[in-house]
mmCIF file with all atom_site columns, C-alpha atoms in Angstrom:
data_model
loop_
_atom_site.group_PDB
_atom_site.id
_atom_site.type_symbol
_atom_site.label_atom_id
_atom_site.label_alt_id
_atom_site.label_comp_id
_atom_site.label_asym_id
_atom_site.label_entity_id
_atom_site.label_seq_id
_atom_site.pdbx_PDB_ins_code
_atom_site.Cartn_x
_atom_site.Cartn_y
_atom_site.Cartn_z
_atom_site.occupancy
_atom_site.B_iso_or_equiv
_atom_site.pdbx_formal_charge
_atom_site.auth_seq_id
_atom_site.auth_comp_id
_atom_site.auth_asym_id
_atom_site.auth_atom_id
_atom_site.pdbx_PDB_model_num
ATOM 1   C CA . MET A 1 1   ? -8.381  -79.384 20.096 1.00 0.00 ? 151 MET A CA 1
ATOM 2   C CA . GLN A 1 2   ? -5.181  -77.526 18.663 1.00 0.00 ? 152 GLN A CA 1
ATOM 3   C CA . HIS A 1 3   ? -6.760  -76.799 15.723 1.00 0.00 ? 153 HIS A CA 1
ATOM 4   C CA . ALA A 1 4   ? -9.835  -75.205 17.474 1.00 0.00 ? 154 ALA A CA 1
ATOM 5   C CA . GLN A 1 5   ? -7.460  -72.887 19.104 1.00 0.00 ? 155 GLN A CA 1
ATOM 6   C CA . VAL A 1 6   ? -6.226  -71.823 15.659 1.00 0.00 ? 156 VAL A CA 1
ATOM 7   C CA . ALA A 1 7   ? -9.121  -71.397 14.151 1.00 0.00 ? 157 ALA A CA 1
ATOM 8   C CA . ARG A 1 8   ? -10.381 -69.077 16.959 1.00 0.00 ? 158 ARG A CA 1
ATOM 9   C CA . TYR A 1 9   ? -7.469  -67.010 16.756 1.00 0.00 ? 159 TYR A CA 1
ATOM 10  C CA . GLN A 1 10  ? -7.964  -66.600 12.888 1.00 0.00 ? 160 GLN A CA 1
ATOM 11  C CA . ARG A 1 11  ? -10.939 -65.528 13.569 1.00 0.00 ? 161 ARG A CA 1
ATOM 12  C CA . LEU A 1 12  ? -10.321 -62.829 16.372 1.00 0.00 ? 162 LEU A CA 1
ATOM 13  C CA . LYS A 1 13  ? -7.327  -61.852 13.739 1.00 0.00 ? 163 LYS A CA 1
ATOM 14  C CA . LEU A 1 14  ? -9.900  -61.164 11.288 1.00 0.00 ? 164 LEU A CA 1
ATOM 15  C CA . LEU A 1 15  ? -12.400 -59.499 13.574 1.00 0.00 ? 165 LEU A CA 1
ATOM 16  C CA . LEU A 1 16  ? -9.743  -57.067 15.009 1.00 0.00 ? 166 LEU A CA 1
ATOM 17  C CA . ILE A 1 17  ? -8.545  -56.077 11.387 1.00 0.00 ? 167 ILE A CA 1
ATOM 18  C CA . PHE A 1 18  ? -11.898 -55.571 10.735 1.00 0.00 ? 168 PHE A CA 1
ATOM 19  C CA . ILE A 1 19  ? -12.434 -53.275 13.893 1.00 0.00 ? 169 ILE A CA 1
ATOM 20  C CA . VAL A 1 20  ? -9.354  -51.163 12.629 1.00 0.00 ? 170 VAL A CA 1
ATOM 21  C CA . PHE A 1 21  ? -10.592 -50.264 9.506  1.00 0.00 ? 171 PHE A CA 1
ATOM 22  C CA . ALA A 1 22  ? -14.275 -49.683 10.674 1.00 0.00 ? 172 ALA A CA 1
ATOM 23  C CA . ALA A 1 23  ? -13.520 -47.559 13.759 1.00 0.00 ? 173 ALA A CA 1
ATOM 24  C CA . PRO A 1 24  ? -12.397 -44.699 11.661 1.00 0.00 ? 174 PRO A CA 1
ATOM 25  C CA . MET A 1 25  ? -15.675 -44.601 9.666  1.00 0.00 ? 175 MET A CA 1
ATOM 26  C CA . ALA A 1 26  ? -17.803 -45.375 12.614 1.00 0.00 ? 176 ALA A CA 1
ATOM 27  C CA . ALA A 1 27  ? -16.122 -42.334 14.542 1.00 0.00 ? 177 ALA A CA 1
ATOM 28  C CA . ALA A 1 28  ? -16.534 -40.312 11.754 1.00 0.00 ? 178 ALA A CA 1
ATOM 29  C CA . TRP A 1 29  ? -20.115 -40.683 11.578 1.00 0.00 ? 179 TRP A CA 1
ATOM 30  C CA . GLY A 1 30  ? -20.280 -40.446 15.115 1.00 0.00 ? 180 GLY A CA 1
ATOM 31  C CA . MET A 1 31  ? -18.812 -36.999 14.759 1.00 0.00 ? 181 MET A CA 1
ATOM 32  C CA . VAL A 1 32  ? -21.055 -35.854 11.688 1.00 0.00 ? 182 VAL A CA 1
ATOM 33  C CA . LYS A 1 33  ? -24.289 -36.969 13.863 1.00 0.00 ? 183 LYS A CA 1
ATOM 34  C CA . TRP A 1 34  ? -23.479 -35.752 17.124 1.00 0.00 ? 184 TRP A CA 1
ATOM 35  C CA . GLY A 1 35  ? -21.219 -32.969 16.334 1.00 0.00 ? 185 GLY A CA 1
ATOM 36  C CA . VAL A 1 36  ? -18.659 -34.150 18.716 1.00 0.00 ? 186 VAL A CA 1
ATOM 37  C CA . GLY A 1 37  ? -15.141 -33.491 17.818 1.00 0.00 ? 187 GLY A CA 1
ATOM 38  C CA . ILE A 1 38  ? -15.495 -30.933 15.169 1.00 0.00 ? 188 ILE A CA 1
ATOM 39  C CA . PRO A 1 39  ? -13.449 -28.091 15.327 1.00 0.00 ? 189 PRO A CA 1
ATOM 40  C CA . PHE A 1 40  ? -15.094 -25.008 15.324 1.00 0.00 ? 190 PHE A CA 1
ATOM 41  C CA . GLY A 1 41  ? -14.785 -22.669 11.808 1.00 0.00 ? 191 GLY A CA 1
ATOM 42  C CA . HIS A 1 42  ? -13.063 -19.468 11.700 1.00 0.00 ? 192 HIS A CA 1
ATOM 43  C CA . LYS A 1 43  ? -15.503 -16.861 12.960 1.00 0.00 ? 193 LYS A CA 1
ATOM 44  C CA . ALA A 1 44  ? -15.339 -13.312 11.472 1.00 0.00 ? 194 ALA A CA 1
ATOM 45  C CA . HIS A 1 45  ? -14.448 -10.244 13.656 1.00 0.00 ? 195 HIS A CA 1
ATOM 46  C CA . GLY A 1 46  ? -16.218 -7.882  10.884 1.00 0.00 ? 196 GLY A CA 1
ATOM 47  C CA . GLU A 1 47  ? -19.257 -7.702  9.495  1.00 0.00 ? 197 GLU A CA 1
ATOM 48  C CA . VAL A 1 48  ? -19.833 -9.931  6.788  1.00 0.00 ? 198 VAL A CA 1
ATOM 49  C CA . HIS A 1 49  ? -22.769 -8.079  5.193  1.00 0.00 ? 199 HIS A CA 1
ATOM 50  C CA . VAL A 1 50  ? -21.030 -4.781  4.326  1.00 0.00 ? 200 VAL A CA 1
ATOM 51  C CA . ALA A 1 51  ? -23.752 -2.035  2.315  1.00 0.00 ? 201 ALA A CA 1
ATOM 52  C CA . ALA A 1 52  ? -20.585 -0.496  0.297  1.00 0.00 ? 202 ALA A CA 1
ATOM 53  C CA . PRO A 1 53  ? -20.394 -1.286  -3.558 1.00 0.00 ? 203 PRO A CA 1
ATOM 54  C CA . ASN A 1 54  ? -17.471 -1.946  -5.420 1.00 0.00 ? 204 ASN A CA 1
ATOM 55  C CA . LEU A 1 55  ? -14.493 0.243   -4.975 1.00 0.00 ? 205 LEU A CA 1
ATOM 56  C CA . ASN A 1 56  ? -14.694 1.223   -8.306 1.00 0.00 ? 206 ASN A CA 1
ATOM 57  C CA . GLU A 1 57  ? -18.109 3.260   -7.591 1.00 0.00 ? 207 GLU A CA 1
ATOM 58  C CA . TRP A 1 58  ? -17.088 5.056   -4.601 1.00 0.00 ? 208 TRP A CA 1
ATOM 59  C CA . PRO A 1 59  ? -17.207 8.839   -4.469 1.00 0.00 ? 209 PRO A CA 1
ATOM 60  C CA . LEU A 1 60  ? -13.758 9.449   -4.324 1.00 0.00 ? 210 LEU A CA 1
ATOM 61  C CA . ALA A 1 61  ? -11.880 13.183  -5.129 1.00 0.00 ? 211 ALA A CA 1
ATOM 62  C CA . ASN A 1 62  ? -9.240  11.057  -6.988 1.00 0.00 ? 212 ASN A CA 1
ATOM 63  C CA . GLU A 1 63  ? -9.047  7.649   -8.050 1.00 0.00 ? 213 GLU A CA 1
ATOM 64  C CA . PRO A 1 64  ? -5.755  5.931   -6.399 1.00 0.00 ? 214 PRO A CA 1
ATOM 65  C CA . GLU A 1 65  ? -3.611  4.920   -9.099 1.00 0.00 ? 215 GLU A CA 1
ATOM 66  C CA . SER A 1 66  ? -2.202  1.259   -8.060 1.00 0.00 ? 216 SER A CA 1
ATOM 67  C CA . LEU A 1 67  ? -5.617  -0.251  -6.874 1.00 0.00 ? 217 LEU A CA 1
ATOM 68  C CA . GLY A 1 68  ? -6.212  -3.385  -8.437 1.00 0.00 ? 218 GLY A CA 1
ATOM 69  C CA . GLU A 1 69  ? -4.193  -7.049  -7.646 1.00 0.00 ? 219 GLU A CA 1
ATOM 70  C CA . ALA A 1 70  ? -3.954  -6.736  -4.061 1.00 0.00 ? 220 ALA A CA 1
ATOM 71  C CA . TRP A 1 71  ? -6.711  -6.524  -1.174 1.00 0.00 ? 221 TRP A CA 1
ATOM 72  C CA . THR A 1 72  ? -7.348  -3.327  -0.061 1.00 0.00 ? 222 THR A CA 1
ATOM 73  C CA . LEU A 1 73  ? -7.673  -2.041  3.589  1.00 0.00 ? 223 LEU A CA 1
ATOM 74  C CA . ALA A 1 74  ? -9.866  0.994   3.038  1.00 0.00 ? 224 ALA A CA 1
ATOM 75  C CA . PHE A 1 75  ? -10.225 3.155   6.321  1.00 0.00 ? 225 PHE A CA 1
ATOM 76  C CA . ASP A 1 76  ? -11.913 6.271   6.850  1.00 0.00 ? 226 ASP A CA 1
ATOM 77  C CA . CYS A 1 77  ? -10.328 9.265   8.442  1.00 0.00 ? 227 CYS A CA 1
ATOM 78  C CA . LEU A 1 78  ? -12.652 11.885  8.468  1.00 0.00 ? 228 LEU A CA 1
ATOM 79  C CA . SER A 1 79  ? -12.379 12.002  12.161 1.00 0.00 ? 229 SER A CA 1
ATOM 80  C CA . ASP A 1 80  ? -9.017  12.486  14.004 1.00 0.00 ? 230 ASP A CA 1
ATOM 81  C CA . CYS A 1 81  ? -7.638  9.118   13.444 1.00 0.00 ? 231 CYS A CA 1
ATOM 82  C CA . GLU A 1 82  ? -3.845  9.179   13.727 1.00 0.00 ? 232 GLU A CA 1
ATOM 83  C CA . GLN A 1 83  ? -3.487  6.285   16.687 1.00 0.00 ? 233 GLN A CA 1
ATOM 84  C CA . ARG A 1 84  ? -5.682  4.133   13.844 1.00 0.00 ? 234 ARG A CA 1
ATOM 85  C CA . LYS A 1 85  ? -3.566  5.238   10.584 1.00 0.00 ? 235 LYS A CA 1
ATOM 86  C CA . ASP A 1 86  ? -0.510  4.243   12.935 1.00 0.00 ? 236 ASP A CA 1
ATOM 87  C CA . GLU A 1 87  ? -1.879  0.625   13.887 1.00 0.00 ? 237 GLU A CA 1
ATOM 88  C CA . LEU A 1 88  ? -2.876  -0.442  10.738 1.00 0.00 ? 238 LEU A CA 1
ATOM 89  C CA . TRP A 1 89  ? 0.617   0.427   9.366  1.00 0.00 ? 239 TRP A CA 1
ATOM 90  C CA . ARG A 1 90  ? 1.823   -2.079  11.705 1.00 0.00 ? 240 ARG A CA 1
ATOM 91  C CA . LEU A 1 91  ? -0.789  -4.777  10.729 1.00 0.00 ? 241 LEU A CA 1
ATOM 92  C CA . HIS A 1 92  ? 0.176   -4.232  7.855  1.00 0.00 ? 242 HIS A CA 1
ATOM 93  C CA . ARG A 1 93  ? 3.724   -5.015  8.773  1.00 0.00 ? 243 ARG A CA 1
ATOM 94  C CA . ALA A 1 94  ? 2.877   -7.548  11.365 1.00 0.00 ? 244 ALA A CA 1
ATOM 95  C CA . LEU A 1 95  ? 1.191   -9.460  7.753  1.00 0.00 ? 245 LEU A CA 1
ATOM 96  C CA . GLY A 1 96  ? 5.192   -10.455 6.837  1.00 0.00 ? 246 GLY A CA 1
ATOM 97  C CA . ARG A 1 97  ? 6.120   -12.183 3.239  1.00 0.00 ? 247 ARG A CA 1
ATOM 98  C CA . GLU A 1 98  ? 1.707   -11.729 3.024  1.00 0.00 ? 248 GLU A CA 1
ATOM 99  C CA . ALA A 1 99  ? 2.367   -7.764  3.201  1.00 0.00 ? 249 ALA A CA 1
ATOM 100 C CA . PRO A 1 100 ? 2.411   -7.426  -0.405 1.00 0.00 ? 250 PRO A CA 1
ATOM 101 C CA . ARG A 1 101 ? -1.046  -8.959  -0.963 1.00 0.00 ? 251 ARG A CA 1
ATOM 102 C CA . LEU A 1 102 ? -2.567  -5.631  0.889  1.00 0.00 ? 252 LEU A CA 1
ATOM 103 C CA . GLN A 1 103 ? -2.860  -2.190  0.670  1.00 0.00 ? 253 GLN A CA 1
ATOM 104 C CA . ARG A 1 104 ? -4.115  0.318   2.465  1.00 0.00 ? 254 ARG A CA 1
ATOM 105 C CA . LEU A 1 105 ? -5.893  2.898   1.348  1.00 0.00 ? 255 LEU A CA 1
ATOM 106 C CA . ARG A 1 106 ? -6.883  6.316   3.637  1.00 0.00 ? 256 ARG A CA 1
ATOM 107 C CA . ILE A 1 107 ? -9.791  8.447   2.942  1.00 0.00 ? 257 ILE A CA 1
ATOM 108 C CA . GLY A 1 108 ? -9.476  11.748  4.672  1.00 0.00 ? 258 GLY A CA 1
ATOM 109 C CA . GLY A 1 109 ? -6.769  13.099  6.765  1.00 0.00 ? 259 GLY A CA 1
ATOM 110 C CA . ALA A 1 110 ? -3.719  14.602  6.221  1.00 0.00 ? 260 ALA A CA 1
ATOM 111 C CA . GLU A 1 111 ? -2.118  14.712  2.624  1.00 0.00 ? 261 GLU A CA 1
ATOM 112 C CA . HIS A 1 112 ? 1.402   12.812  3.734  1.00 0.00 ? 262 HIS A CA 1
ATOM 113 C CA . ALA A 1 113 ? 1.110   9.365   3.492  1.00 0.00 ? 263 ALA A CA 1
ATOM 114 C CA . LEU A 1 114 ? 2.617   6.509   5.579  1.00 0.00 ? 264 LEU A CA 1
ATOM 115 C CA . PRO A 1 115 ? 4.522   3.498   3.854  1.00 0.00 ? 265 PRO A CA 1
ATOM 116 C CA . GLY A 1 116 ? 2.796   1.282   1.375  1.00 0.00 ? 266 GLY A CA 1
ATOM 117 C CA . GLU A 1 117 ? -0.643  4.008   1.835  1.00 0.00 ? 267 GLU A CA 1
ATOM 118 C CA . LEU A 1 118 ? -2.854  5.251   -0.801 1.00 0.00 ? 268 LEU A CA 1
ATOM 119 C CA . VAL A 1 119 ? -4.804  8.876   0.138  1.00 0.00 ? 269 VAL A CA 1
ATOM 120 C CA . THR A 1 120 ? -7.589  9.988   -1.104 1.00 0.00 ? 270 THR A CA 1
ATOM 121 C CA . ARG A 1 121 ? -10.930 11.819  0.098  1.00 0.00 ? 271 ARG A CA 1
ATOM 122 C CA . TRP A 1 122 ? -14.748 11.219  -0.347 1.00 0.00 ? 272 TRP A CA 1
ATOM 123 C CA . GLN A 1 123 ? -16.284 13.916  -3.010 1.00 0.00 ? 273 GLN A CA 1
ATOM 124 C CA . GLU A 1 124 ? -19.094 13.620  -0.604 1.00 0.00 ? 274 GLU A CA 1
ATOM 125 C CA . PRO A 1 125 ? -19.592 10.848  2.126  1.00 0.00 ? 275 PRO A CA 1
ATOM 126 C CA . PRO A 1 126 ? -21.911 8.270   0.430  1.00 0.00 ? 276 PRO A CA 1
ATOM 127 C CA . SER A 1 127 ? -25.174 6.818   2.417  1.00 0.00 ? 277 SER A CA 1
ATOM 128 C CA . TRP A 1 128 ? -23.708 4.021   3.184  1.00 0.00 ? 278 TRP A CA 1
ATOM 129 C CA . TYR A 1 129 ? -20.612 5.469   4.773  1.00 0.00 ? 279 TYR A CA 1
ATOM 130 C CA . SER A 1 130 ? -20.010 5.038   8.332  1.00 0.00 ? 280 SER A CA 1
ATOM 131 C CA . GLN A 1 131 ? -17.505 7.208   10.218 1.00 0.00 ? 281 GLN A CA 1
ATOM 132 C CA . GLY A 1 132 ? -14.140 5.286   11.417 1.00 0.00 ? 282 GLY A CA 1
ATOM 133 C CA . ALA A 1 133 ? -15.370 2.451   9.419  1.00 0.00 ? 283 ALA A CA 1
ATOM 134 C CA . ILE A 1 134 ? -12.291 0.003   7.745  1.00 0.00 ? 284 ILE A CA 1
ATOM 135 C CA . TRP A 1 135 ? -13.605 -1.821  5.028  1.00 0.00 ? 285 TRP A CA 1
ATOM 136 C CA . LEU A 1 136 ? -11.559 -4.992  3.430  1.00 0.00 ? 286 LEU A CA 1
ATOM 137 C CA . MET A 1 137 ? -12.264 -5.508  -0.373 1.00 0.00 ? 287 MET A CA 1
ATOM 138 C CA . ASP A 1 138 ? -11.229 -8.455  -2.339 1.00 0.00 ? 288 ASP A CA 1
ATOM 139 C CA . PRO A 1 139 ? -8.710  -8.107  -5.095 1.00 0.00 ? 289 PRO A CA 1
ATOM 140 C CA . MET A 1 140 ? -12.009 -7.227  -8.014 1.00 0.00 ? 290 MET A CA 1
ATOM 141 C CA . GLY A 1 141 ? -13.132 -4.264  -5.442 1.00 0.00 ? 291 GLY A CA 1
ATOM 142 C CA . ASN A 1 142 ? -15.622 -6.475  -4.410 1.00 0.00 ? 292 ASN A CA 1
ATOM 143 C CA . PRO A 1 143 ? -16.457 -5.572  0.025  1.00 0.00 ? 293 PRO A CA 1
ATOM 144 C CA . ALA A 1 144 ? -15.753 -8.473  1.719  1.00 0.00 ? 294 ALA A CA 1
ATOM 145 C CA . LEU A 1 145 ? -15.682 -6.977  5.669  1.00 0.00 ? 295 LEU A CA 1
ATOM 146 C CA . VAL A 1 146 ? -16.483 -4.091  7.340  1.00 0.00 ? 296 VAL A CA 1
ATOM 147 C CA . PHE A 1 147 ? -14.947 -3.778  10.860 1.00 0.00 ? 297 PHE A CA 1
ATOM 148 C CA . ASN A 1 148 ? -16.675 -0.619  12.921 1.00 0.00 ? 298 ASN A CA 1
ATOM 149 C CA . GLU A 1 149 ? -13.975 1.991   14.975 1.00 0.00 ? 299 GLU A CA 1
ATOM 150 C CA . GLN A 1 150 ? -14.091 -0.425  18.274 1.00 0.00 ? 300 GLN A CA 1
ATOM 151 C CA . THR A 1 151 ? -12.852 -3.402  16.113 1.00 0.00 ? 301 THR A CA 1
ATOM 152 C CA . GLU A 1 152 ? -9.175  -4.369  17.861 1.00 0.00 ? 302 GLU A CA 1
ATOM 153 C CA . THR A 1 153 ? -6.325  -4.050  15.145 1.00 0.00 ? 303 THR A CA 1
ATOM 154 C CA . THR A 1 154 ? -5.478  -7.749  16.067 1.00 0.00 ? 304 THR A CA 1
ATOM 155 C CA . ASP A 1 155 ? -9.051  -8.982  15.321 1.00 0.00 ? 305 ASP A CA 1
ATOM 156 C CA . ILE A 1 156 ? -8.813  -7.219  11.747 1.00 0.00 ? 306 ILE A CA 1
ATOM 157 C CA . LEU A 1 157 ? -5.523  -8.663  11.525 1.00 0.00 ? 307 LEU A CA 1
ATOM 158 C CA . ASP A 1 158 ? -6.787  -12.295 12.952 1.00 0.00 ? 308 ASP A CA 1
ATOM 159 C CA . ASP A 1 159 ? -9.467  -11.948 9.727  1.00 0.00 ? 309 ASP A CA 1
ATOM 160 C CA . ILE A 1 160 ? -7.257  -10.334 7.389  1.00 0.00 ? 310 ILE A CA 1
ATOM 161 C CA . ARG A 1 161 ? -4.482  -13.900 7.382  1.00 0.00 ? 311 ARG A CA 1
ATOM 162 C CA . HIS A 1 162 ? -7.840  -15.985 7.677  1.00 0.00 ? 312 HIS A CA 1
ATOM 163 C CA . LEU A 1 163 ? -8.842  -14.510 4.458  1.00 0.00 ? 313 LEU A CA 1
ATOM 164 C CA . PHE A 1 164 ? -5.400  -14.621 2.848  1.00 0.00 ? 314 PHE A CA 1
ATOM 165 C CA . LYS A 1 165 ? -5.221  -18.443 3.930  1.00 0.00 ? 315 LYS A CA 1
ATOM 166 C CA . VAL A 1 166 ? -8.524  -19.440 2.016  1.00 0.00 ? 316 VAL A CA 1
ATOM 167 C CA . ASN A 1 167 ? -7.953  -17.684 -0.687 1.00 0.00 ? 317 ASN A CA 1
ATOM 168 C CA . HIS A 1 168 ? -4.665  -18.292 -2.481 1.00 0.00 ? 318 HIS A CA 1
ATOM 169 C CA . HIS A 1 169 ? -2.601  -16.301 -4.892 1.00 0.00 ? 319 HIS A CA 1
#
């Protein structure tokens, strides 16, 4: 009688060990099969399909001298953009220790540049140009995202932080 209890206890113990190791696999399979409990990925606030060419091909009046190594936040300033210029400067500062990974390129507006800002102007606005647009270019000069005038600065900052996180040095 006691031998039967020990055997049953051993089987129960073996079954519990099996459940402990099989449960995560079953849960993962269920998550994939039914899409339950899977965190949603980051959704970009900017438009991913950017019509702009590589930054080297932009019809700029003067080639900014220090383009290279960093991501570039290029923004149009043909219309009145004092507020946007200030917001993007604050966005740049909000990146904290990641700030050196970004540079701002203002196209148009006053010659006076804010700290960390490169200034140029269009030779003539290209066909893909959009007034008030903000383009985020990768370190190679390829367009990554484009934002329109209505995009909130906090949303742009969110997208930049996400891109920096997934694109390490």
